[in-house]
Amino acid sequence: MNRELTTQSEGVEERPAARRRQAAQKVVTAQDDWGLVEVGVAGNGEVLEVAINSALFEHVKPSDLAEAMLQAARAAQRRARHLHR
């Protein structure tokens, strides 16, 4: 009986750890408000990919593009942090 409880409690402890590992491997994406940039981050918040909407790219100033990139990256990092709670 005691061994059974120990085995059950170990399984309960492993589930959150397994979920954290799975979330860390998942790429979380987000876009800026204008749909100009999409950023993908790892579960730890590391930026892994950046995609720029080519249809809009020629119509924006470099400073607006930079702001869009920051906005999308911050949004993706917030989502990734939320997944790790």
mmCIF file of C-alpha atoms in Angstrom:
data_model
loop_
_atom_site.group_PDB
_atom_site.id
_atom_site.type_symbol
_atom_site.label_atom_id
_atom_site.label_comp_id
_atom_site.label_asym_id
_atom_site.label_seq_id
_atom_site.Cartn_x
_atom_site.Cartn_y
_atom_site.Cartn_z
ATOM 1 C CA MET A 1 0.000 0.000 0.000
ATOM 2 C CA ASN A 2 2.724 2.480 0.960
ATOM 3 C CA ARG A 3 4.672 1.655 -2.194
ATOM 4 C CA GLU A 4 1.531 2.272 -4.264
ATOM 5 C CA LEU A 5 1.091 5.743 -2.736
ATOM 6 C CA THR A 6 4.736 6.560 -3.411
ATOM 7 C CA THR A 7 4.361 5.546 -7.050
ATOM 8 C CA GLN A 8 1.188 7.612 -7.393
ATOM 9 C CA SER A 9 2.776 10.700 -5.837
ATOM 10 C CA GLU A 10 5.808 10.433 -8.137
ATOM 11 C CA GLY A 11 3.461 10.364 -11.128
ATOM 12 C CA VAL A 12 1.704 13.490 -9.893
ATOM 13 C CA GLU A 13 5.038 15.308 -9.505
ATOM 14 C CA GLU A 14 6.191 14.273 -12.982
ATOM 15 C CA ARG A 15 3.142 15.618 -14.812
ATOM 16 C CA PRO A 16 3.842 19.333 -14.226
ATOM 17 C CA ALA A 17 7.501 18.800 -15.100
ATOM 18 C CA ALA A 18 6.532 17.031 -18.314
ATOM 19 C CA ARG A 19 4.152 19.860 -19.201
ATOM 20 C CA ARG A 20 6.913 22.432 -18.622
ATOM 21 C CA ARG A 21 9.322 20.486 -20.839
ATOM 22 C CA GLN A 22 6.684 20.206 -23.552
ATOM 23 C CA ALA A 23 5.865 23.930 -23.335
ATOM 24 C CA ALA A 24 9.580 24.810 -23.503
ATOM 25 C CA GLN A 25 9.856 22.969 -26.825
ATOM 26 C CA LYS A 26 6.792 24.630 -28.314
ATOM 27 C CA VAL A 27 7.169 27.745 -30.473
ATOM 28 C CA VAL A 28 4.804 30.500 -29.352
ATOM 29 C CA THR A 29 3.939 33.158 -31.940
ATOM 30 C CA ALA A 30 2.384 36.603 -31.870
ATOM 31 C CA GLN A 31 1.879 39.520 -34.261
ATOM 32 C CA ASP A 32 2.012 43.252 -33.823
ATOM 33 C CA ASP A 33 -1.228 45.268 -33.952
ATOM 34 C CA TRP A 34 -0.830 46.060 -37.659
ATOM 35 C CA GLY A 35 -0.091 42.502 -38.834
ATOM 36 C CA LEU A 36 3.289 43.623 -40.161
ATOM 37 C CA VAL A 37 5.492 41.278 -38.139
ATOM 38 C CA GLU A 38 5.059 37.841 -36.587
ATOM 39 C CA VAL A 39 7.606 36.583 -34.049
ATOM 40 C CA GLY A 40 8.074 33.070 -32.737
ATOM 41 C CA VAL A 41 9.739 32.413 -29.391
ATOM 42 C CA ALA A 42 10.756 29.332 -27.444
ATOM 43 C CA GLY A 43 9.220 28.582 -24.081
ATOM 44 C CA ASN A 44 12.070 30.426 -22.368
ATOM 45 C CA GLY A 45 11.332 33.584 -24.393
ATOM 46 C CA GLU A 46 14.247 33.248 -26.823
ATOM 47 C CA VAL A 47 13.334 34.680 -30.228
ATOM 48 C CA LEU A 48 13.522 31.869 -32.803
ATOM 49 C CA GLU A 49 11.883 33.311 -35.907
ATOM 50 C CA VAL A 50 10.698 36.596 -37.367
ATOM 51 C CA ALA A 51 8.414 36.941 -40.381
ATOM 52 C CA ILE A 52 7.617 40.246 -42.095
ATOM 53 C CA ASN A 53 4.461 40.767 -44.148
ATOM 54 C CA SER A 54 5.927 41.551 -47.567
ATOM 55 C CA ALA A 55 2.714 43.194 -48.775
ATOM 56 C CA LEU A 56 3.043 45.867 -46.091
ATOM 57 C CA PHE A 57 6.825 46.082 -45.837
ATOM 58 C CA GLU A 58 7.349 48.685 -48.577
ATOM 59 C CA HIS A 59 4.751 51.012 -47.059
ATOM 60 C CA VAL A 60 6.279 51.503 -43.617
ATOM 61 C CA LYS A 61 9.124 53.537 -42.214
ATOM 62 C CA PRO A 62 12.061 51.663 -40.684
ATOM 63 C CA SER A 63 11.150 53.044 -37.255
ATOM 64 C CA ASP A 64 7.619 51.631 -37.603
ATOM 65 C CA LEU A 65 9.046 48.259 -38.620
ATOM 66 C CA ALA A 66 11.312 48.281 -35.574
ATOM 67 C CA GLU A 67 8.383 49.118 -33.296
ATOM 68 C CA ALA A 68 6.281 46.355 -34.864
ATOM 69 C CA MET A 69 9.080 43.844 -34.293
ATOM 70 C CA LEU A 70 9.405 44.817 -30.644
ATOM 71 C CA GLN A 71 5.652 44.709 -30.122
ATOM 72 C CA ALA A 72 5.346 41.238 -31.666
ATOM 73 C CA ALA A 73 8.349 39.898 -29.729
ATOM 74 C CA ARG A 74 7.023 41.205 -26.415
ATOM 75 C CA ALA A 75 3.583 39.725 -27.096
ATOM 76 C CA ALA A 76 5.072 36.325 -27.944
ATOM 77 C CA GLN A 77 7.270 36.396 -24.838
ATOM 78 C CA ARG A 78 4.239 37.224 -22.657
ATOM 79 C CA ARG A 79 2.370 34.263 -24.147
ATOM 80 C CA ALA A 80 5.350 31.979 -23.532
ATOM 81 C CA ARG A 81 5.584 33.097 -19.882
ATOM 82 C CA HIS A 82 1.870 32.500 -19.470
ATOM 83 C CA LEU A 83 2.268 28.918 -20.734
ATOM 84 C CA HIS A 84 4.978 28.231 -18.147
ATOM 85 C CA ARG A 85 2.842 29.134 -15.158
#
